mmCIF file of C-alpha atoms in Angstrom:
data_model
loop_
_atom_site.group_PDB
_atom_site.id
_atom_site.type_symbol
_atom_site.label_atom_id
_atom_site.label_comp_id
_atom_site.label_asym_id
_atom_site.label_seq_id
_atom_site.Cartn_x
_atom_site.Cartn_y
_atom_site.Cartn_z
ATOM 1 C CA GLN A 1 -13.325 86.464 94.603
ATOM 2 C CA VAL A 2 -16.182 86.481 92.769
ATOM 3 C CA GLN A 3 -17.182 83.814 90.217
ATOM 4 C CA LEU A 4 -20.016 82.989 87.452
ATOM 5 C CA VAL A 5 -19.507 80.033 85.980
ATOM 6 C CA GLU A 6 -21.601 78.864 83.078
ATOM 7 C CA SER A 7 -22.276 75.283 82.041
ATOM 8 C CA GLY A 8 -24.940 73.619 79.468
ATOM 9 C CA GLY A 9 -23.710 74.590 76.238
ATOM 10 C CA GLY A 10 -23.466 72.570 73.486
ATOM 11 C CA LEU A 11 -24.182 71.285 69.949
ATOM 12 C CA VAL A 12 -27.751 70.808 69.034
ATOM 13 C CA GLN A 13 -29.945 70.821 66.559
ATOM 14 C CA PRO A 14 -32.737 73.259 65.197
ATOM 15 C CA GLY A 15 -35.762 72.724 67.028
ATOM 16 C CA GLY A 16 -33.812 71.097 69.834
ATOM 17 C CA SER A 17 -33.875 72.733 73.452
ATOM 18 C CA LEU A 18 -30.538 73.539 75.704
ATOM 19 C CA ARG A 19 -30.717 74.371 79.682
ATOM 20 C CA LEU A 20 -27.831 77.177 80.378
ATOM 21 C CA SER A 21 -26.517 77.194 83.887
ATOM 22 C CA CYS A 22 -24.778 79.799 86.039
ATOM 23 C CA ALA A 23 -23.033 79.161 89.195
ATOM 24 C CA CYS A 24 -22.466 82.129 91.557
ATOM 25 C CA SER A 25 -20.238 82.688 94.362
ATOM 26 C CA GLY A 26 -18.589 85.614 95.980
ATOM 27 C CA PHE A 27 -21.006 88.058 96.531
ATOM 28 C CA THR A 28 -24.824 88.519 98.004
ATOM 29 C CA PHE A 29 -26.367 86.505 95.054
ATOM 30 C CA ARG A 30 -29.830 87.252 96.400
ATOM 31 C CA SER A 31 -29.164 91.168 96.222
ATOM 32 C CA TYR A 32 -28.661 91.246 92.006
ATOM 33 C CA GLY A 33 -30.820 91.204 89.316
ATOM 34 C CA MET A 34 -29.393 88.587 86.706
ATOM 35 C CA SER A 35 -29.312 88.192 83.182
ATOM 36 C CA TRP A 36 -28.233 86.503 79.951
ATOM 37 C CA TYR A 37 -26.635 88.093 76.935
ATOM 38 C CA ARG A 38 -24.749 86.563 74.142
ATOM 39 C CA GLN A 39 -22.397 87.070 71.455
ATOM 40 C CA ALA A 40 -21.824 85.917 67.950
ATOM 41 C CA PRO A 41 -18.907 86.681 65.934
ATOM 42 C CA GLY A 42 -19.032 89.935 64.051
ATOM 43 C CA LYS A 43 -22.078 91.048 66.452
ATOM 44 C CA GLU A 44 -22.768 93.168 69.187
ATOM 45 C CA ARG A 45 -23.332 91.532 72.364
ATOM 46 C CA GLU A 46 -27.119 91.695 73.327
ATOM 47 C CA LEU A 47 -29.201 91.130 76.229
ATOM 48 C CA VAL A 48 -31.366 87.711 75.812
ATOM 49 C CA ALA A 49 -33.455 87.736 79.571
ATOM 50 C CA ALA A 50 -33.143 89.177 82.549
ATOM 51 C CA ILE A 51 -34.848 88.448 86.086
ATOM 52 C CA THR A 52 -35.198 90.874 89.326
ATOM 53 C CA VAL A 53 -33.917 90.038 92.810
ATOM 54 C CA THR A 54 -36.816 87.761 93.988
ATOM 55 C CA GLY A 55 -37.484 86.098 90.615
ATOM 56 C CA GLY A 56 -41.189 87.979 90.134
ATOM 57 C CA SER A 57 -40.352 89.950 87.409
ATOM 58 C CA THR A 58 -38.508 88.625 83.728
ATOM 59 C CA ASN A 59 -37.486 90.570 80.558
ATOM 60 C CA TYR A 60 -36.750 88.750 77.241
ATOM 61 C CA ALA A 61 -35.469 90.074 73.788
ATOM 62 C CA ASP A 62 -37.700 90.108 71.444
ATOM 63 C CA SER A 63 -35.896 87.565 69.209
ATOM 64 C CA VAL A 64 -36.501 84.720 71.863
ATOM 65 C CA LYS A 65 -40.158 85.615 73.378
ATOM 66 C CA GLY A 66 -42.011 82.163 73.926
ATOM 67 C CA ARG A 67 -39.191 80.462 73.290
ATOM 68 C CA PHE A 68 -36.744 80.989 75.996
ATOM 69 C CA THR A 69 -37.227 81.617 79.951
ATOM 70 C CA ILE A 70 -34.938 82.789 82.857
ATOM 71 C CA SER A 71 -35.368 81.617 86.244
ATOM 72 C CA ARG A 72 -33.294 81.868 89.595
ATOM 73 C CA ASP A 73 -32.946 79.406 92.815
ATOM 74 C CA ASN A 74 -31.475 81.913 95.284
ATOM 75 C CA ALA A 75 -31.261 79.101 98.068
ATOM 76 C CA LYS A 76 -28.832 77.412 95.228
ATOM 77 C CA ASN A 77 -27.082 81.061 93.883
ATOM 78 C CA LYS A 78 -28.177 79.775 90.279
ATOM 79 C CA VAL A 79 -29.627 81.450 87.494
ATOM 80 C CA TYR A 80 -30.954 79.180 84.288
ATOM 81 C CA LEU A 81 -31.671 79.527 81.009
ATOM 82 C CA GLN A 82 -34.076 77.511 79.575
ATOM 83 C CA MET A 83 -34.045 77.504 75.401
ATOM 84 C CA ASN A 84 -36.598 75.717 73.164
ATOM 85 C CA SER A 85 -37.338 75.720 69.527
ATOM 86 C CA LEU A 86 -33.567 76.548 68.747
ATOM 87 C CA LYS A 87 -32.762 78.478 65.839
ATOM 88 C CA VAL A 88 -29.815 78.556 63.778
ATOM 89 C CA GLU A 89 -29.731 82.176 64.484
ATOM 90 C CA ASP A 90 -29.480 81.389 68.160
ATOM 91 C CA THR A 91 -26.025 80.298 67.825
ATOM 92 C CA ALA A 92 -23.577 82.253 70.265
ATOM 93 C CA VAL A 93 -21.443 82.607 73.616
ATOM 94 C CA TYR A 94 -23.581 83.112 75.977
ATOM 95 C CA TYR A 95 -23.008 85.019 79.182
ATOM 96 C CA CYS A 96 -24.211 85.167 82.690
ATOM 97 C CA HIS A 97 -24.433 88.602 84.213
ATOM 98 C CA ALA A 98 -25.056 89.931 87.758
ATOM 99 C CA LYS A 99 -25.710 93.903 88.581
ATOM 100 C CA ARG A 100 -26.995 95.179 91.730
ATOM 101 C CA GLY A 101 -28.103 99.241 92.031
ATOM 102 C CA VAL A 102 -31.125 101.214 92.843
ATOM 103 C CA ARG A 103 -32.675 102.835 89.831
ATOM 104 C CA VAL A 104 -30.261 103.731 87.487
ATOM 105 C CA THR A 105 -27.773 103.599 89.373
ATOM 106 C CA THR A 106 -25.240 100.705 89.345
ATOM 107 C CA TRP A 107 -23.336 99.943 92.444
ATOM 108 C CA ASP A 108 -21.322 96.825 90.740
ATOM 109 C CA GLU A 109 -21.849 94.143 88.064
ATOM 110 C CA TYR A 110 -20.039 91.053 87.258
ATOM 111 C CA TRP A 111 -19.947 88.551 84.598
ATOM 112 C CA GLY A 112 -19.044 85.117 83.695
ATOM 113 C CA GLN A 113 -16.741 83.596 81.287
ATOM 114 C CA GLY A 114 -19.795 82.106 78.882
ATOM 115 C CA THR A 115 -20.340 78.765 77.219
ATOM 116 C CA GLN A 116 -20.629 78.191 73.507
ATOM 117 C CA VAL A 117 -24.122 77.427 72.007
ATOM 118 C CA THR A 118 -24.399 75.931 68.012
ATOM 119 C CA VAL A 119 -28.051 75.451 66.347
ATOM 120 C CA SER A 120 -26.624 73.433 63.190
ATOM 121 C CA SER A 121 -28.037 70.161 61.383
#
């Protein structure tokens, strides 16, 4: 079955760094665009970062530009999110997402279970 398993979350002080990982199986990873979303209690889930199937292009939410970096390793079926200069506002559950399609048409998509990131002194 399809699995997207996040890891690397935890407690970190403001200004610190974390690297999240997402291990994927059960689908052709190299054919899917990958992204990271996050959701804090009482707030809507938001897109944080996205990367194309080859890793040639990336997109970031304005709130994380210059601080976060998304990357992927198609040989290992993994996607990463390097988070630097963390702020209290970054506290949320972070979710890994896979999507396959052409133009605006989605063929299929999958979600991970999430990993908690807490930024606090």
